[in-house]
Short mmCIF file of C-alpha atoms in Angstrom, two decimals:
data_model
loop_
_atom_site.label_atom_id
_atom_site.label_comp_id
_atom_site.label_asym_id
_atom_site.label_seq_id
_atom_site.Cartn_x
_atom_site.Cartn_y
_atom_site.Cartn_z
CA MET A 191 39.59 -5.05 26.04
CA VAL A 192 36.74 -2.61 25.55
CA PRO A 193 37.42 -0.05 22.69
CA ASN A 194 37.21 3.58 23.70
CA PHE A 195 35.09 5.54 21.21
CA GLU A 196 35.03 8.65 23.33
CA GLY A 197 38.19 9.92 21.71
CA LEU A 198 36.60 9.68 18.30
CA MET A 199 33.65 11.95 19.21
CA THR A 200 33.69 15.56 18.15
CA ASP A 201 32.53 18.30 20.53
CA GLU A 202 29.29 18.57 18.58
CA THR A 203 28.67 14.84 18.94
CA ARG A 204 29.33 14.90 22.71
CA ALA A 205 27.03 17.86 23.10
CA ALA A 206 24.25 16.12 21.13
CA ALA A 207 24.74 12.92 23.19
CA ALA A 208 24.51 14.88 26.38
CA GLN A 209 21.36 16.62 25.24
CA GLU A 210 19.78 13.32 24.29
CA ALA A 211 20.63 11.91 27.72
CA VAL A 212 18.94 14.83 29.46
CA ALA A 213 15.97 14.86 27.13
CA ARG A 214 15.19 11.12 27.43
CA LYS A 215 15.01 9.13 30.66
CA VAL A 216 13.89 5.52 31.15
CA THR A 217 12.82 3.76 34.31
CA LEU A 218 11.22 0.46 35.26
CA SER A 219 7.95 0.33 37.16
CA GLY A 220 7.56 -1.55 40.50
CA ILE A 221 5.47 -4.57 41.13
CA ALA A 222 2.33 -2.43 41.70
CA GLY A 223 2.98 -0.35 38.55
CA GLU A 224 4.52 2.63 40.44
CA PHE A 225 7.28 4.66 38.85
CA GLN A 226 9.27 7.83 39.48
CA PHE A 227 11.75 10.11 37.76
CA LEU A 228 14.13 12.04 39.99
CA GLY A 229 16.26 15.17 39.38
CA LEU A 230 14.19 16.58 36.47
CA VAL A 231 14.50 20.19 35.42
CA GLU A 232 11.48 22.34 34.77
CA GLY A 233 9.92 21.91 31.38
CA HIS A 234 7.39 20.15 29.21
CA TYR A 235 7.47 16.32 29.35
CA ARG A 236 5.65 13.51 27.51
CA LEU A 237 5.45 10.26 29.32
CA THR A 238 5.02 6.91 27.66
CA ALA A 239 4.76 3.33 28.96
CA GLU A 240 5.61 0.16 27.10
CA LYS A 241 5.05 -3.51 28.02
CA HIS A 242 5.20 -6.53 25.82
CA GLY A 243 1.73 -7.71 24.91
CA PHE A 244 0.12 -4.36 25.86
CA THR A 245 -0.84 -1.18 23.99
CA PRO A 246 -1.63 2.40 25.22
CA ASN A 247 -5.20 2.53 26.29
CA LEU A 248 -6.06 6.06 25.07
CA LYS A 249 -9.45 7.65 25.52
CA PRO A 250 -11.07 9.71 22.73
CA GLY A 251 -9.37 13.06 22.45
CA ASP A 252 -6.15 11.93 24.13
CA GLN A 253 -3.02 13.36 22.45
CA GLY A 254 -0.63 10.98 24.09
CA GLN A 255 -0.21 8.74 27.09
CA GLY A 256 0.78 11.50 29.54
CA VAL A 257 1.77 15.12 29.15
CA VAL A 258 3.17 17.02 32.10
CA ASN A 259 4.17 20.69 32.29
CA LEU A 260 6.63 20.41 35.17
CA ALA A 261 7.08 23.56 37.28
CA ALA A 262 7.35 21.66 40.57
CA SER A 263 7.32 18.00 41.64
CA ALA A 264 4.30 16.12 40.41
CA SER A 265 2.62 12.99 41.74
CA GLY A 266 -0.39 10.92 40.86
CA VAL A 267 0.36 10.81 37.12
CA ALA A 268 -1.34 7.72 35.69
CA LEU A 269 -0.57 5.93 32.42
CA ARG A 270 -3.04 3.43 31.08
CA LEU A 271 -2.15 0.18 29.25
CA ALA A 272 -4.42 -2.48 27.93
CA PRO A 273 -3.77 -6.00 26.68
CA LEU A 274 -3.52 -6.42 22.95
CA GLY A 275 -6.54 -7.94 21.18
CA VAL A 276 -7.46 -11.51 20.41
CA ILE A 277 -9.50 -13.10 17.57
CA GLU A 278 -10.67 -16.62 18.02
CA GLY A 279 -12.92 -18.74 15.83
CA SER A 280 -13.82 -22.07 14.33
CA VAL A 281 -13.42 -23.65 10.87
CA MET A 282 -16.19 -26.05 9.92
CA THR A 283 -17.26 -27.71 6.69
CA GLN A 284 -20.76 -27.39 5.25
CA ASP A 285 -21.53 -30.66 7.07
CA GLY A 286 -20.55 -29.19 10.45
CA GLU A 287 -17.27 -31.19 10.68
CA PRO A 288 -14.15 -29.38 12.03
CA TRP A 289 -11.33 -28.97 9.43
CA TYR A 290 -7.75 -28.90 10.72
CA GLY A 291 -4.67 -27.41 9.14
CA VAL A 292 -6.51 -24.38 7.56
CA ARG A 293 -4.33 -21.27 7.42
CA ILE A 294 -6.25 -18.19 8.57
CA GLU A 295 -4.81 -14.82 7.54
CA ALA A 296 -5.61 -11.41 9.07
CA PHE A 297 -5.26 -8.42 6.73
CA THR A 298 -5.43 -4.70 7.34
CA THR A 299 -6.26 -2.19 4.64
CA ALA A 300 -4.96 1.30 3.96
CA ILE A 301 -4.96 3.77 1.08
CA ALA A 302 -1.54 4.58 -0.21
CA ASP A 303 -1.12 7.13 -3.01
CA GLY A 304 -4.86 6.87 -3.74
CA VAL A 305 -4.80 3.07 -4.11
CA LEU A 306 -6.31 0.53 -1.83
CA THR A 307 -3.57 -1.67 -0.37
CA THR A 308 -3.66 -4.71 2.00
CA THR A 309 -0.97 -5.90 4.40
CA LEU A 310 -0.82 -9.34 6.01
CA ARG A 311 -0.53 -8.85 9.75
CA HIS A 312 -1.18 -12.15 11.44
CA ASN A 313 -1.83 -15.80 10.61
CA ALA A 314 -2.88 -18.89 12.53
CA VAL A 315 -3.71 -22.55 11.70
CA SER A 316 -6.77 -24.42 12.88
CA ASP A 317 -6.30 -27.43 15.16
CA ASP A 318 -7.88 -30.83 15.21
CA ARG A 319 -11.07 -29.23 16.72
CA GLY A 320 -11.13 -26.65 13.90
CA ILE A 321 -10.31 -23.90 16.35
CA PHE A 322 -7.82 -21.10 15.67
CA ARG A 323 -6.66 -18.22 17.85
CA MET A 324 -4.71 -15.03 17.05
CA TRP A 325 -3.36 -12.89 19.85
CA GLY A 326 -1.19 -9.74 20.13
CA LEU A 327 -3.41 -7.76 17.82
CA GLN A 328 -3.09 -3.99 17.75
CA PRO A 329 -6.42 -2.07 17.81
CA GLY A 330 -7.94 -1.74 14.37
CA GLN A 331 -9.99 -3.53 11.71
CA TYR A 332 -8.96 -6.90 10.34
CA TYR A 333 -10.17 -8.89 7.38
CA LEU A 334 -9.88 -12.59 8.14
CA LYS A 335 -9.48 -15.04 5.31
CA ALA A 336 -9.42 -18.88 5.20
CA ALA A 337 -6.62 -19.04 2.72
CA GLY A 338 -6.11 -22.72 2.32
CA THR A 339 -4.04 -25.66 3.59
CA GLY A 340 -1.13 -25.44 1.22
CA LEU A 341 2.50 -25.00 2.32
CA GLY A 342 3.77 -23.14 -0.77
CA THR A 343 6.28 -24.60 -3.27
CA TYR A 344 8.16 -27.74 -2.60
CA MET A 345 11.21 -28.24 -4.80
CA TYR A 346 12.47 -31.80 -5.33
CA VAL A 347 15.00 -33.66 -7.45
CA GLY A 348 14.22 -36.94 -9.13
CA ASP A 349 10.85 -38.61 -9.83
CA GLY A 350 9.17 -38.72 -6.45
CA THR A 351 6.54 -36.19 -5.33
CA SER A 352 4.24 -36.14 -2.34
CA ARG A 353 0.47 -36.68 -2.57
CA PRO A 354 -2.08 -34.41 -0.95
CA GLU A 355 -3.43 -35.37 2.50
CA SER A 356 -7.00 -34.91 1.29
CA TRP A 357 -8.75 -35.09 -2.02
CA LEU A 358 -11.06 -32.31 -0.88
CA SER A 359 -10.39 -28.59 -0.90
CA PHE A 360 -12.20 -25.26 -0.77
CA ALA A 361 -12.17 -21.90 -2.48
CA PRO A 362 -10.63 -19.23 -0.12
CA VAL A 363 -13.32 -17.34 1.81
CA TYR A 364 -13.47 -14.43 4.20
CA ALA A 365 -15.10 -14.58 7.61
CA GLY A 366 -18.81 -14.14 7.04
CA GLY A 367 -18.82 -15.93 3.70
CA ALA A 368 -17.60 -13.24 1.26
CA ARG A 369 -15.36 -14.36 -1.64
CA THR A 370 -13.77 -11.01 -2.23
CA LEU A 371 -12.30 -8.28 -0.03
CA ASP A 372 -14.69 -5.51 -1.13
CA ALA A 373 -17.62 -7.67 0.04
CA ALA A 374 -16.01 -8.81 3.25
CA THR A 375 -16.96 -7.47 6.73
CA PRO A 376 -14.00 -6.51 8.95
CA VAL A 377 -13.54 -7.67 12.49
CA SER A 378 -12.96 -4.72 14.89
CA ILE A 379 -10.46 -4.97 17.74
CA ALA A 380 -10.19 -2.38 20.47
CA ALA A 381 -7.47 -2.39 23.16
CA GLY A 382 -7.80 -5.39 25.38
CA THR A 383 -10.84 -6.88 23.58
CA GLU A 384 -11.56 -10.28 22.14
CA ALA A 385 -13.53 -10.94 19.01
CA ARG A 386 -14.83 -14.02 17.25
CA ALA A 387 -14.80 -15.02 13.54
CA ASP A 388 -16.21 -18.33 12.32
CA PHE A 389 -15.74 -19.92 8.90
CA ARG A 390 -17.91 -22.34 6.95
CA LEU A 391 -16.04 -24.08 4.19
CA ASP A 392 -17.79 -25.55 1.19
CA MET A 393 -15.57 -28.56 0.61
CA GLU A 394 -15.50 -29.94 -2.92
CA PRO A 395 -13.36 -32.40 -4.85
CA ALA A 396 -9.85 -31.13 -5.46
CA VAL A 397 -7.87 -31.64 -8.72
CA ASP A 398 -4.35 -30.99 -9.93
CA ILE A 399 -2.80 -28.71 -12.51
CA ARG A 400 0.22 -30.46 -14.05
CA GLY A 401 2.59 -28.82 -16.46
CA SER A 402 6.09 -27.53 -17.01
CA LEU A 403 7.93 -24.24 -17.02
CA GLU A 404 9.49 -23.16 -20.26
CA ASN A 405 12.85 -21.26 -20.06
CA PHE A 406 13.21 -22.55 -16.49
CA ILE A 407 16.57 -22.08 -14.74
CA PRO A 408 17.30 -25.22 -12.75
CA HIS A 409 17.35 -25.10 -8.93
CA GLN A 410 16.22 -21.46 -8.66
CA THR A 411 13.21 -20.67 -6.53
CA VAL A 412 9.88 -20.19 -8.24
CA THR A 413 6.83 -18.57 -6.66
CA PHE A 414 3.40 -19.70 -7.96
CA SER A 415 0.22 -17.60 -7.68
CA MET A 416 -3.31 -18.26 -8.76
CA LEU A 417 -5.43 -15.18 -9.29
CA GLN A 418 -9.12 -14.55 -9.67
CA GLY A 419 -9.61 -10.88 -10.48
CA ASP A 420 -7.21 -8.88 -8.23
CA GLU A 421 -6.93 -11.52 -5.48
CA ASP A 422 -4.25 -14.12 -5.12
CA ILE A 423 -5.93 -17.39 -4.03
CA GLY A 424 -3.00 -19.64 -4.75
CA ALA A 425 -2.29 -20.11 -1.05
CA ALA A 426 -4.98 -22.89 -1.15
CA SER A 427 -2.59 -25.11 -3.07
CA ARG A 428 0.66 -26.97 -2.56
CA VAL A 429 3.06 -26.95 -5.49
CA ASN A 430 5.56 -29.71 -6.19
CA LEU A 431 8.30 -28.43 -8.50
CA ASN A 432 11.01 -30.55 -10.12
CA GLY A 433 14.16 -28.44 -9.57
CA THR A 434 15.89 -29.96 -12.54
CA THR A 435 13.24 -30.11 -15.27
CA GLY A 436 10.73 -27.41 -14.28
CA LYS A 437 7.82 -29.76 -14.17
CA PHE A 438 5.19 -28.77 -11.64
CA ASP A 439 2.11 -30.19 -10.00
CA ILE A 440 -0.32 -27.79 -8.25
CA GLN A 441 -2.53 -29.74 -5.87
CA GLY A 442 -5.80 -28.97 -4.12
CA VAL A 443 -7.35 -26.76 -6.86
CA THR A 444 -11.09 -26.30 -7.08
CA ALA A 445 -12.94 -25.92 -10.37
CA GLY A 446 -12.99 -22.40 -11.83
CA ASP A 447 -11.21 -19.83 -14.03
CA TYR A 448 -7.78 -18.59 -12.91
CA THR A 449 -4.72 -16.70 -13.99
CA LEU A 450 -1.70 -18.88 -13.15
CA ARG A 451 1.43 -16.86 -12.55
CA ALA A 452 4.98 -18.09 -11.91
CA VAL A 453 7.86 -15.83 -10.92
CA GLN A 454 11.48 -17.01 -10.87
CA GLY A 455 13.58 -14.62 -8.76
CA GLN A 456 13.75 -11.13 -10.12
CA THR A 457 14.60 -12.30 -13.61
CA ALA A 458 11.59 -13.95 -15.27
CA ARG A 459 7.82 -14.20 -15.00
CA GLY A 460 5.07 -15.93 -16.91
CA GLU A 461 1.29 -16.15 -16.65
CA VAL A 462 -1.48 -17.95 -18.42
CA LYS A 463 -5.28 -18.07 -18.04
CA VAL A 464 -6.54 -21.54 -17.26
CA HIS A 465 -10.00 -23.16 -16.88
CA VAL A 466 -10.06 -25.92 -14.32
CA SER A 467 -12.81 -28.56 -14.44
CA GLY A 468 -13.49 -31.71 -12.46
CA ASP A 469 -10.84 -33.59 -14.39
CA GLY A 470 -8.03 -31.23 -13.59
CA LEU A 471 -5.49 -30.01 -16.14
CA SER A 472 -2.47 -31.75 -17.59
CA GLY A 473 0.25 -30.90 -20.16
CA LEU A 474 0.17 -27.14 -19.43
CA VAL A 475 3.17 -25.20 -20.67
CA LEU A 476 3.94 -21.98 -18.88
CA PRO A 477 6.74 -19.89 -20.52
CA LEU A 478 8.84 -17.72 -18.26
CA TRP A 479 9.68 -14.42 -19.92
CA PRO A 480 12.69 -12.22 -18.93
CA ALA A 481 12.11 -8.75 -17.45
CA VAL A 482 12.74 -5.77 -19.71
CA THR A 483 13.64 -2.16 -19.29
CA VAL A 484 11.12 0.58 -20.07
CA SER A 485 12.90 3.70 -21.29
CA GLY A 486 11.92 7.11 -22.67
CA THR A 487 12.66 10.81 -22.86
CA VAL A 488 11.10 13.97 -21.47
CA HIS A 489 11.22 16.94 -23.83
CA ASN A 490 10.79 20.41 -22.31
CA VAL A 491 9.27 23.03 -24.59
CA GLY A 492 8.58 26.76 -24.14
CA PRO A 493 10.53 29.38 -22.34
CA ALA A 494 11.21 28.89 -18.60
CA PRO A 495 9.02 31.32 -16.64
CA THR A 496 10.58 33.40 -13.91
CA SER A 497 7.58 32.69 -11.73
CA PRO A 498 4.34 30.76 -12.21
CA SER A 499 2.36 33.60 -10.51
CA ALA A 500 1.42 36.86 -12.04
CA THR A 501 1.37 39.11 -8.99
CA PRO A 502 3.71 39.58 -6.01
CA ASP A 503 0.95 38.43 -3.69
CA GLU A 504 1.13 34.93 -5.13
CA SER A 505 4.30 34.08 -3.26
CA VAL A 506 3.31 30.49 -2.44
CA ALA A 507 3.54 29.40 -6.04
CA SER A 508 6.66 31.38 -6.62
CA ASP A 509 8.51 29.84 -3.70
CA VAL A 510 7.50 26.34 -4.91
CA PHE A 511 8.74 27.05 -8.38
CA GLU A 512 12.11 28.27 -7.20
CA MET A 513 12.69 25.01 -5.39
CA MET A 514 11.96 22.85 -8.44
CA SER A 515 15.23 22.46 -10.29
CA PRO A 516 15.59 21.21 -12.89
CA PRO A 517 12.02 20.90 -14.34
CA GLY A 518 11.13 17.42 -15.44
CA CYS A 519 8.70 14.44 -15.23
CA GLN A 520 8.89 11.28 -13.25
CA VAL A 521 7.17 8.10 -14.43
CA SER A 522 6.14 5.00 -12.42
CA LEU A 523 4.38 1.77 -13.30
CA ALA A 524 2.02 -0.07 -10.97
CA SER A 525 -0.51 -2.88 -11.23
CA PRO A 526 -3.81 -1.52 -12.60
CA GLY A 527 -6.04 -2.72 -9.77
CA PRO A 528 -5.93 -2.59 -5.95
CA SER A 529 -2.89 -3.93 -4.24
CA ILE A 530 -4.30 -7.09 -2.59
CA GLY A 531 -1.97 -9.62 -1.12
CA ALA A 532 1.39 -10.32 -2.70
CA SER A 533 0.15 -10.37 -6.29
CA GLN A 534 0.57 -6.56 -6.90
CA PHE A 535 3.65 -4.47 -6.97
CA SER A 536 5.00 -1.16 -8.24
CA LEU A 537 8.17 -0.02 -9.93
CA ASP A 538 9.76 3.32 -9.33
CA VAL A 539 11.79 5.31 -11.73
CA ALA A 540 15.52 5.83 -11.47
CA ARG A 541 15.62 9.07 -13.49
CA GLN A 542 18.37 11.23 -14.85
CA PRO A 543 17.42 14.62 -16.15
CA GLY A 544 15.47 14.17 -19.39
CA THR A 545 15.52 10.39 -19.37
CA ILE A 546 13.21 7.59 -18.22
CA ASN A 547 14.62 4.29 -17.18
CA ILE A 548 12.51 1.63 -15.47
CA PRO A 549 14.41 -1.68 -15.13
CA ASN A 550 13.07 -5.18 -14.29
CA VAL A 551 9.57 -4.85 -15.74
CA PHE A 552 7.80 -8.20 -16.25
CA PRO A 553 5.31 -8.79 -19.05
CA GLY A 554 1.75 -7.72 -18.15
CA GLU A 555 -0.51 -4.67 -17.82
CA TYR A 556 0.46 -1.58 -15.87
CA ARG A 557 -1.08 1.68 -14.81
CA VAL A 558 1.24 4.57 -15.87
CA ARG A 559 1.63 7.45 -13.49
CA ILE A 560 3.30 10.72 -14.70
CA GLU A 561 4.26 13.53 -12.29
CA CYS A 562 5.80 16.73 -13.68
CA GLN A 563 7.51 19.51 -11.75
CA GLY A 564 8.05 22.94 -13.18
CA GLY A 565 5.51 22.36 -15.93
CA TYR A 566 2.79 20.03 -17.25
CA ALA A 567 2.67 17.27 -19.82
CA THR A 568 1.07 18.15 -23.14
CA SER A 569 1.59 14.65 -24.60
CA ALA A 570 2.81 11.22 -23.51
CA MET A 571 3.10 8.52 -26.12
CA SER A 572 4.42 5.02 -26.23
CA GLY A 573 4.31 4.03 -29.90
CA THR A 574 0.72 4.76 -30.91
CA SER A 575 -0.65 4.59 -27.29
CA ASP A 576 -1.70 7.91 -25.80
CA LEU A 577 -0.81 7.54 -22.14
CA LEU A 578 -2.62 10.83 -21.19
CA ALA A 579 -5.94 9.68 -22.65
CA ASN A 580 -5.51 6.06 -21.39
CA PRO A 581 -2.73 5.56 -18.80
CA ARG A 582 -2.30 1.84 -19.45
CA MET A 583 0.66 0.06 -20.85
CA THR A 584 0.88 -3.63 -21.80
CA ILE A 585 4.31 -5.27 -21.87
CA GLN A 586 4.15 -8.16 -24.32
CA PRO A 587 6.19 -11.30 -23.56
CA GLY A 588 9.58 -11.38 -25.22
CA SER A 589 9.54 -7.79 -26.49
CA THR A 590 10.61 -4.40 -25.33
CA PRO A 591 7.82 -1.74 -25.44
CA PRO A 592 8.23 1.39 -27.51
CA PRO A 593 9.93 4.15 -25.50
CA ILE A 594 7.77 6.65 -23.61
CA GLU A 595 8.08 10.10 -25.13
CA ILE A 596 6.70 12.93 -22.95
CA THR A 597 6.48 16.52 -23.98
CA MET A 598 6.37 18.91 -21.12
CA LYS A 599 5.47 22.61 -21.32
CA LEU A 600 7.25 24.74 -18.77
CA GLY A 601 5.07 26.80 -16.46
CA GLY A 602 1.32 26.16 -16.31
CA GLY A 603 -1.52 27.61 -14.30
CA THR A 604 -1.95 28.11 -10.50
CA VAL A 605 -4.87 27.81 -8.19
CA HIS A 606 -4.77 29.74 -4.93
CA GLY A 607 -7.43 29.77 -2.28
CA THR A 608 -8.59 29.49 1.29
CA LEU A 609 -10.77 27.19 3.34
CA ALA A 610 -12.75 28.96 6.09
CA LEU A 611 -14.26 26.63 8.68
CA ILE A 612 -14.97 26.97 12.42
CA PRO A 613 -13.40 25.17 14.20
CA VAL A 614 -10.26 25.07 12.08
CA PRO A 615 -9.34 21.53 11.15
CA PRO A 616 -5.82 20.52 12.22
CA GLN A 617 -4.96 19.38 8.71
CA ILE A 618 -6.60 19.62 5.22
CA TRP A 619 -5.77 17.79 2.05
CA LEU A 620 -6.82 19.01 -1.41
CA LEU A 621 -7.89 16.84 -4.26
CA LEU A 622 -7.87 18.38 -7.73
CA VAL A 623 -9.71 16.32 -10.28
CA PRO A 624 -9.29 17.30 -13.98
CA LEU A 625 -12.50 17.17 -15.96
CA PHE A 626 -10.65 16.71 -19.26
CA SER A 627 -9.39 13.39 -20.57
CA SER A 628 -5.78 14.27 -21.63
CA SER A 629 -4.29 14.78 -18.23
CA THR A 630 -1.92 13.07 -15.80
CA GLY A 631 -4.80 12.39 -13.41
CA PRO A 632 -5.85 13.69 -9.98
CA ILE A 633 -3.56 15.75 -7.79
CA PHE A 634 -3.50 15.28 -4.00
CA GLU A 635 -1.78 17.94 -1.98
CA PRO A 636 -1.68 19.08 1.67
CA ALA A 637 -2.82 22.58 2.61
CA GLY A 638 -1.33 24.85 5.31
CA HIS A 639 -2.64 27.27 7.84
CA ASP A 640 -2.46 30.96 6.91
CA ARG A 641 0.29 32.54 9.01
CA ASP A 642 -1.61 35.86 9.14
CA SER A 643 -5.01 34.40 9.73
CA PRO A 644 -4.75 31.20 11.84
CA GLU A 645 -8.54 30.70 11.56
CA GLN A 646 -8.08 30.07 7.76
CA ILE A 647 -6.36 27.39 5.76
CA GLU A 648 -4.55 28.66 2.69
CA PHE A 649 -3.43 26.59 -0.24
CA GLY A 650 -1.67 27.00 -3.60
CA VAL A 651 -0.93 24.46 -6.34
CA SER A 652 1.15 25.33 -9.37
CA PHE A 653 2.22 23.84 -12.70
CA LEU A 654 -1.26 22.74 -13.55
CA ALA A 655 -2.43 21.87 -17.10
CA PRO A 656 -4.99 24.32 -18.42
CA GLY A 657 -8.66 23.15 -18.18
CA ASP A 658 -11.54 22.68 -15.81
CA TYR A 659 -11.10 21.00 -12.44
CA MET A 660 -13.18 20.04 -9.42
CA ILE A 661 -11.51 20.77 -6.01
CA TYR A 662 -12.39 18.79 -2.85
CA ALA A 663 -11.12 19.27 0.70
CA PHE A 664 -10.55 16.30 2.98
CA SER A 665 -9.56 16.13 6.64
CA ASP A 666 -8.18 12.57 6.46
CA ALA A 667 -5.43 11.86 3.94
CA GLY A 668 -5.75 8.10 4.45
CA SER A 669 -9.37 7.89 3.35
CA VAL A 670 -9.18 9.08 -0.22
CA GLU A 671 -9.01 6.33 -2.90
CA PHE A 672 -8.51 8.98 -5.58
CA ARG A 673 -7.08 6.63 -8.19
CA ASN A 674 -10.34 4.71 -8.38
CA PRO A 675 -12.56 6.17 -11.11
CA ALA A 676 -15.70 4.89 -9.31
CA VAL A 677 -14.74 6.77 -6.09
CA LEU A 678 -14.12 9.96 -8.04
CA GLN A 679 -17.58 9.77 -9.69
CA SER A 680 -19.21 9.39 -6.29
CA LEU A 681 -17.68 12.50 -4.74
CA THR A 682 -19.97 15.42 -3.84
CA GLY A 683 -19.40 18.87 -2.34
CA GLY A 684 -16.62 19.97 -4.68
CA THR A 685 -15.96 23.45 -6.15
CA SER A 686 -15.29 23.95 -9.89
CA VAL A 687 -12.39 26.09 -11.06
CA ARG A 688 -10.93 26.86 -14.49
CA ILE A 689 -7.12 26.88 -14.87
CA GLU A 690 -5.44 29.07 -17.50
CA ASP A 691 -1.80 28.86 -18.51
CA GLY A 692 0.34 31.53 -16.91
CA LYS A 693 -2.51 32.79 -14.65
CA THR A 694 -3.73 32.31 -11.11
CA SER A 695 -7.28 31.26 -10.29
CA GLU A 696 -8.76 32.16 -6.93
CA VAL A 697 -11.12 29.93 -5.11
CA LYS A 698 -12.76 29.71 -1.70
CA LEU A 699 -13.78 26.37 -0.15
CA ASP A 700 -16.22 26.04 2.74
CA THR A 701 -16.95 22.27 2.78
CA VAL A 702 -14.89 19.30 3.85
CA VAL A 703 -15.72 15.87 2.46
CA LYS A 704 -16.19 13.38 5.28
#
């Protein structure tokens, strides 16, 4: 018996379903790629084609696969598809010998909230000839890394552990020989193209790190990482973990300085700095510390302004202010460096009005981000730490940090302005960089087109802390690593503006940062 859901649908649901059926039609192409849609009404249509293993083959300037303004029957419409990309390469030792079983990882990079992040997209393993091949790659730039031969953590019970297949190993390396992502050269893939990436591994004697986990909960999964700087290179190793006692043996480690990290579920984490020499390391004790909750309070001071703008013409700021209810600040914690691999993460706030509550925070160092709506922070303290002057917080193992106390003044200053360029960019993003130390950091906001003057872009940002700022305009939101101090110092082409509490500052921009 097939259930009848038709009787459960409201008139509005039926109408929406009928409109969707009219608005979207699907057909299959013939053996020669031909297709047709019959019985269409006049209107504006966008055609797309999909096939497994293929991607739209768009030319520069294309807005889509096919756009048809249908006033009468149309023929000869062509949609272009191209095969997805391929990367192939070899893995050889310094002696020219092929090395099998090496895991090759392909990463893409992006900038999210002003921070460089990487995402693992594909992986492959070299065969007995030292050859690897990745296929089905979307167009873009990929960073390829020989990550290691390890298979992660193997949990066992009893006394027996497996031995490594080889007493040689290598430090993870990117295609081209770079050891770090910022020095690596990406491999570019266009639709339907093939690229090559070869690796040369400097094989060296491998040693073990042996130790035990303190405060270990038996038979619960543990993830081990070995970090050098911001990069997790622990994939080069296999970890044998006794599921009863917490004793571990990390195999295939090359000599060097590392931060060894172990995470058990979402409940505990520990890390320790280690120096590994040619003899390996034994007797290491790695305590696992429980996560804590970071709490705090936001105190609002000053009378609530009726509008952050001083004149009726400044309606942009006024409209924004009226939508912000109630005023308050939101706090988040993130790893202090770039988000590379799986070693970085962020924690968002579950906030009630006036309170800060961030659960499940592991020991370690964090970058504190404070965003206020309806006003600006005049102070942010955690114990004796001034989080406006230095937005860093260190969670000590086994202790709860002092609460975060934020004082927010209602209102603030407003900057209003225009960007006049010909031709008019389709979208502009504004970066406001405070030139004073006690601030919540850069502000990144989209700007909109002026409804009365389409040839201009108008912007307005309110609730700013008083002080001097530099304003920059960008046409690409995904290219601005504005949480990196070195990037901010390298910017040129900005416009200076001074913000005063309760007032609006006018500015005109005529340059876009490429």
